[in-house]
PDB file of C-alpha atoms in Angstrom:
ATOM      1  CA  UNK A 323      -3.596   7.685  15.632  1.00  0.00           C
ATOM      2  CA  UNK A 324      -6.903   6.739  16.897  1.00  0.00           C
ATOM      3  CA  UNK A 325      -9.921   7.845  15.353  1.00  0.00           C
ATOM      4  CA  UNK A 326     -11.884  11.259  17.003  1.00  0.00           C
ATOM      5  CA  UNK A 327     -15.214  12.652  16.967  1.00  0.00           C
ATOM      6  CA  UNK A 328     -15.636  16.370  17.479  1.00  0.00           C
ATOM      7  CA  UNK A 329     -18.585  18.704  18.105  1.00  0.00           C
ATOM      8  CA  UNK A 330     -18.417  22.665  16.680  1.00  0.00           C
ATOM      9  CA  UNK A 331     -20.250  24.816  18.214  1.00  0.00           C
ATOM     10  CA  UNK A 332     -21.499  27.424  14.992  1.00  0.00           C
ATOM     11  CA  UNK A 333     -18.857  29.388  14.053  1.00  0.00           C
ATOM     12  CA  UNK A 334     -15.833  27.056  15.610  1.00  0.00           C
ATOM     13  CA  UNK A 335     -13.052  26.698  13.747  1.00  0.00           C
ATOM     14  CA  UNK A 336     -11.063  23.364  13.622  1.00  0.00           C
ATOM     15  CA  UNK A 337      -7.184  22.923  12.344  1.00  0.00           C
ATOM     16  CA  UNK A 338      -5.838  19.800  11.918  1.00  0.00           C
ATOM     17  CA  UNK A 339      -2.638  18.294  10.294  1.00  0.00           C
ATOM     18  CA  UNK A 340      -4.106  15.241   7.863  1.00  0.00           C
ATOM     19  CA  UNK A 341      -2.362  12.745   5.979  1.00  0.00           C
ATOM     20  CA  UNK A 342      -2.988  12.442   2.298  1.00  0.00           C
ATOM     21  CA  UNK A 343      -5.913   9.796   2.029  1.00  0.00           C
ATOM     22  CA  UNK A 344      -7.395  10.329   5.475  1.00  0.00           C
ATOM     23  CA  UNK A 345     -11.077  10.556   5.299  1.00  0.00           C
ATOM     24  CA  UNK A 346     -13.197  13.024   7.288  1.00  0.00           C
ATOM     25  CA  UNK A 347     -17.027  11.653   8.081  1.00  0.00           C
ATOM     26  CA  UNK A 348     -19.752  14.804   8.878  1.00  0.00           C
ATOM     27  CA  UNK A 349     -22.214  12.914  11.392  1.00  0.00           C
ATOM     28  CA  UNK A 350     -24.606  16.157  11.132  1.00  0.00           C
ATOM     29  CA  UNK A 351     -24.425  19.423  10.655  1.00  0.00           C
ATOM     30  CA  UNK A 352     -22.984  21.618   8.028  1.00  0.00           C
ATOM     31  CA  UNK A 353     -19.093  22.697   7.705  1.00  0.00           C
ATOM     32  CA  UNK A 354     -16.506  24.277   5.097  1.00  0.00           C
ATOM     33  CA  UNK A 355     -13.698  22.376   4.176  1.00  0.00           C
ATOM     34  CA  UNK A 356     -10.091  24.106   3.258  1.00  0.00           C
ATOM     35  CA  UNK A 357      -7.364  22.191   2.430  1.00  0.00           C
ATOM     36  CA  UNK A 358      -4.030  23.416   0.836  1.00  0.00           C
ATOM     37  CA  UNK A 359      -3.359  22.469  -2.569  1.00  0.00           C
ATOM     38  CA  UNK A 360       0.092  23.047  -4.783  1.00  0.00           C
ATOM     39  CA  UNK A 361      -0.938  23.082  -8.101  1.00  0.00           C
ATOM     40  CA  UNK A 362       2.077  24.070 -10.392  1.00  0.00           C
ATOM     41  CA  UNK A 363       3.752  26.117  -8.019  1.00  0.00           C
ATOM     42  CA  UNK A 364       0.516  27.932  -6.674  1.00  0.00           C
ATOM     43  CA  UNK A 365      -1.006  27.558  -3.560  1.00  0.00           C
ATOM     44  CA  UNK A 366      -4.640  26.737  -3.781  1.00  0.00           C
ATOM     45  CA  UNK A 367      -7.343  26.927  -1.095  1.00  0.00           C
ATOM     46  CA  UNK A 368      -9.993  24.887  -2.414  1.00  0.00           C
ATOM     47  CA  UNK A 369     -13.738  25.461  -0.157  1.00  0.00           C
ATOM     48  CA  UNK A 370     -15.826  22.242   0.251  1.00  0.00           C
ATOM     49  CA  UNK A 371     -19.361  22.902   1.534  1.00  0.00           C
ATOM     50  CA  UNK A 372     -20.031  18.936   3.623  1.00  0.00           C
ATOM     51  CA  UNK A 373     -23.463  18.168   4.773  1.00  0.00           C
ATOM     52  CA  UNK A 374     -25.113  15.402   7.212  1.00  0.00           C
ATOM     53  CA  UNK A 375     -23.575  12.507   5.845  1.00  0.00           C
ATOM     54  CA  UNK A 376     -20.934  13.415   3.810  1.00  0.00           C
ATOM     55  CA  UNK A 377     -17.500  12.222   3.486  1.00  0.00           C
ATOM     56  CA  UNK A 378     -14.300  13.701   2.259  1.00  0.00           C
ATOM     57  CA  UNK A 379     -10.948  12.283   1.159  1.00  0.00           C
ATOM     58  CA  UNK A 380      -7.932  14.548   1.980  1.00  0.00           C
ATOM     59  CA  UNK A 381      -6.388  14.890  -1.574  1.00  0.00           C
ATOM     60  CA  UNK A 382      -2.530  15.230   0.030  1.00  0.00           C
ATOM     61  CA  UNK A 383      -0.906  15.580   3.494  1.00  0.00           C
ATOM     62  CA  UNK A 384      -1.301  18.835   4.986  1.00  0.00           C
ATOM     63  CA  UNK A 385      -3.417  21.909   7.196  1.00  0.00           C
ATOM     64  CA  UNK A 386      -6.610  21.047   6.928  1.00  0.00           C
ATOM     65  CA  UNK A 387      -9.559  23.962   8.116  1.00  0.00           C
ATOM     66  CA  UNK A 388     -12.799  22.850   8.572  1.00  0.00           C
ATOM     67  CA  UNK A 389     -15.426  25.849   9.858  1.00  0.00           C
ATOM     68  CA  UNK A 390     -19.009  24.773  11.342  1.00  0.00           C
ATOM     69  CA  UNK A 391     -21.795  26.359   9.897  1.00  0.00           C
ATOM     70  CA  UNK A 392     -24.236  25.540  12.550  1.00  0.00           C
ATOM     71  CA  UNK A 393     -24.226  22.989  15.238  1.00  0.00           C
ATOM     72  CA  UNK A 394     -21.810  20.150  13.687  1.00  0.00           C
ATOM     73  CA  UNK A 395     -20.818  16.938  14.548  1.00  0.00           C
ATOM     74  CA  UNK A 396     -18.245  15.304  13.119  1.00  0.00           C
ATOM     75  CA  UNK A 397     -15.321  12.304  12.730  1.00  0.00           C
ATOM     76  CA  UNK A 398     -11.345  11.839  11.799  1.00  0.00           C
ATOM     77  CA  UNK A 399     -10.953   8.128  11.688  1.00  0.00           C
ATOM     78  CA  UNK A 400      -7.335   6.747  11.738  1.00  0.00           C
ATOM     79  CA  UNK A 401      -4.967   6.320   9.197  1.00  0.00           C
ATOM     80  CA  UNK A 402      -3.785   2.585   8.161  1.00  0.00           C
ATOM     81  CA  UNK A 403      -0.396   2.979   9.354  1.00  0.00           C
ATOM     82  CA  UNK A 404       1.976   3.036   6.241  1.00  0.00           C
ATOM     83  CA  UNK A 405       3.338   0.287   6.489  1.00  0.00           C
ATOM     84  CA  UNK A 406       0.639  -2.038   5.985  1.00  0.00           C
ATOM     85  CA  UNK A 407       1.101  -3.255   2.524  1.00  0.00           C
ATOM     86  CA  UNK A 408       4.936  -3.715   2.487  1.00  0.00           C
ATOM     87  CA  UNK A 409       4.022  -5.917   6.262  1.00  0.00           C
ATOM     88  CA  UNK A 410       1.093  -7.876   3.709  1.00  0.00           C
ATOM     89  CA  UNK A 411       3.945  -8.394   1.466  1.00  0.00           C
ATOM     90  CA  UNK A 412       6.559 -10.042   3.489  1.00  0.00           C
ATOM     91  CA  UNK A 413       4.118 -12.198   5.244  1.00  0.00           C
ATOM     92  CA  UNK A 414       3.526 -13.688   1.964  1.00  0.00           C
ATOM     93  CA  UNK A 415       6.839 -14.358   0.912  1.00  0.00           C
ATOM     94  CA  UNK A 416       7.768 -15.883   4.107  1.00  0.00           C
ATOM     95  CA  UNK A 417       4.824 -18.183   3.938  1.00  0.00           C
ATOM     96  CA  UNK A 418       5.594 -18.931   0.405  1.00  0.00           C
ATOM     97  CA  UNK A 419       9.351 -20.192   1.493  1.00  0.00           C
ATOM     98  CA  UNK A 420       7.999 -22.061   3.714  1.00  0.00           C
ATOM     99  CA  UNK A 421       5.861 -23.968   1.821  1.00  0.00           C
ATOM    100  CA  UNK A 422       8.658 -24.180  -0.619  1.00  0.00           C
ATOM    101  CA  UNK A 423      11.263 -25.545   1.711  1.00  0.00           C
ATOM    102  CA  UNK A 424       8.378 -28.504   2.791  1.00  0.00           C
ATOM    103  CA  UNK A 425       8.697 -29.206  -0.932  1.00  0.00           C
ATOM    104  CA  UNK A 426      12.449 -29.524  -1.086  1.00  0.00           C
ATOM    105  CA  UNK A 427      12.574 -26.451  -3.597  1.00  0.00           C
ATOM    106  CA  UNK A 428      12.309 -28.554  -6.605  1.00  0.00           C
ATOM    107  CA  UNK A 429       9.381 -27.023  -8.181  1.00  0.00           C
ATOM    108  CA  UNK A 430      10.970 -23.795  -7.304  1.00  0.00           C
ATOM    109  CA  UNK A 431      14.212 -24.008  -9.673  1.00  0.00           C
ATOM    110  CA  UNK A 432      12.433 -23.637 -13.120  1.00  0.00           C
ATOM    111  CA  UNK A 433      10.759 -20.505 -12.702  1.00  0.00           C
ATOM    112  CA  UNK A 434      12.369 -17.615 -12.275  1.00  0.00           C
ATOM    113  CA  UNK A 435      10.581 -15.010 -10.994  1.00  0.00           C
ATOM    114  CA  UNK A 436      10.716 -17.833  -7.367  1.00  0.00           C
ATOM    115  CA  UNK A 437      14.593 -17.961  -7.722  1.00  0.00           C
ATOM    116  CA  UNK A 438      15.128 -15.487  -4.830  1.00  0.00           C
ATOM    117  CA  UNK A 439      12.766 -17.772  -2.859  1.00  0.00           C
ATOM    118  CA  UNK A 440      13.643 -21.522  -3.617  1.00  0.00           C
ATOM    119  CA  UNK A 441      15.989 -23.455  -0.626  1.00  0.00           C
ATOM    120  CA  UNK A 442      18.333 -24.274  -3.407  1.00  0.00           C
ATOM    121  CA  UNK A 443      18.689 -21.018  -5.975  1.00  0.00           C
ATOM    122  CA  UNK A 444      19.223 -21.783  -9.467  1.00  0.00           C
ATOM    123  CA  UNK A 445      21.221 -18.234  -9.399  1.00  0.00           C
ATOM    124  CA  UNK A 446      24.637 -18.887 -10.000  1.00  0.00           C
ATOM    125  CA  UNK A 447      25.359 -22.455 -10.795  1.00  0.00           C
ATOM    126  CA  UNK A 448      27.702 -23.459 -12.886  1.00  0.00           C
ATOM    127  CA  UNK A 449      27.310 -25.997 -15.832  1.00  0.00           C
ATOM    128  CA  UNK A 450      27.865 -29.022 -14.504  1.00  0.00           C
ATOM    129  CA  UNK A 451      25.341 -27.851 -11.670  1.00  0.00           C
ATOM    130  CA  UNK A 452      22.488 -27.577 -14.078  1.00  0.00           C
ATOM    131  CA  UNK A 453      19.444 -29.936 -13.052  1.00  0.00           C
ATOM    132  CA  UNK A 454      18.941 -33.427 -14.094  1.00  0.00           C
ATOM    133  CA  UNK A 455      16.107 -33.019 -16.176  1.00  0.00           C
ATOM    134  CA  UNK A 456      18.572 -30.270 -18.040  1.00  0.00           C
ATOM    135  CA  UNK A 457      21.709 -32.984 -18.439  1.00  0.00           C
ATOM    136  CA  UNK A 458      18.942 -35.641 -19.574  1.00  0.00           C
ATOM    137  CA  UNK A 459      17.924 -33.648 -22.499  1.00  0.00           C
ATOM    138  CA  UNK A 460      21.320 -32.583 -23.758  1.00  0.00           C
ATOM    139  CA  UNK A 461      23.036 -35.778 -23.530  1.00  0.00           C
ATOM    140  CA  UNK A 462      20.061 -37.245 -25.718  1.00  0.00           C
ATOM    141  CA  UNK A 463      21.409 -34.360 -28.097  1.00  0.00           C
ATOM    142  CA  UNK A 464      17.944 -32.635 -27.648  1.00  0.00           C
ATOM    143  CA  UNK A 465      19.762 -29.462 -26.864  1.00  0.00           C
ATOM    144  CA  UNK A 466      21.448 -28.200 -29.448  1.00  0.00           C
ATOM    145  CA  UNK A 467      23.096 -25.267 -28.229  1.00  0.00           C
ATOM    146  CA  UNK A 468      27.430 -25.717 -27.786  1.00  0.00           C
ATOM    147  CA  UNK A 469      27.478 -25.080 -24.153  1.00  0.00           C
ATOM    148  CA  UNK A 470      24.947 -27.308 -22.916  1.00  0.00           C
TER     149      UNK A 470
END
């Protein structure tokens, strides 16, 4: 969706389907504002008055009425598409393999919230697969513990 400007004429009436978030920019002019609202199972109509200037955040996705006063100009930018943040996301974890495959993973192994993410998972190894650094300390009896 690419962003709009419109011009009412006094009196025009606009409808438009808006996604919840979507912010609506009055370049001049005055207009009302309805958007549908459930509130508890009732169906509100809220009116906005929006002057030169003004700028209003669509509370959910929905019918949106907006009626010109006088002479109004006005602008529907576009919406971030949706998947923006989960796209930000798996950038980063890719770039954060990466760099942890250029290290070899070792750093990786002992923390494990980065388990999912190390070249060689510490997930699911059995005893005698246990790091060095691990063997080291319990064969110097620093581990207590019976299965060590």
């Amino acid at each position: 969706m690419r962003a709009a400007d419109y011009f009412l004429p006094r009196g025009q009436v606009l409808q438009w389907h808006g996604q919840a978030g979507q912010c609506l920019q009055v370049c001049e002019g005055l207009i009302v504002l309805e958007e549908l609202l459930w509130v508890e199972e009732q169906l509100l109509q809220p009116r906005q008055r929006l002057g030169p200037g003004s700028c209003y955040v669509l509370h959910s996705s929905g019918w949106v009425t907006l009626t010109a006063l006088g002479d109004a100009q006005l602008r529907l930018p576009a919406c971030p598409p949706p998947a923006v943040p989960a796209q930000w996301w798996a950038t980063g974890l890719a770039r954060l393999r990466r760099v942890a495959d250029k290290l070899g993973g070792r750093w990786l192994r002992h923390i494990p919230w980065a388990w999912g993410f190390s070249a060689q998972p510490a997930l699911g190894r059995r005893r005698s697969q246990r790091p060095a650094s691990w063997r080291a300390l319990s064969s110097k009896g620093v581990n207590s513990r019976s299965d060590a």
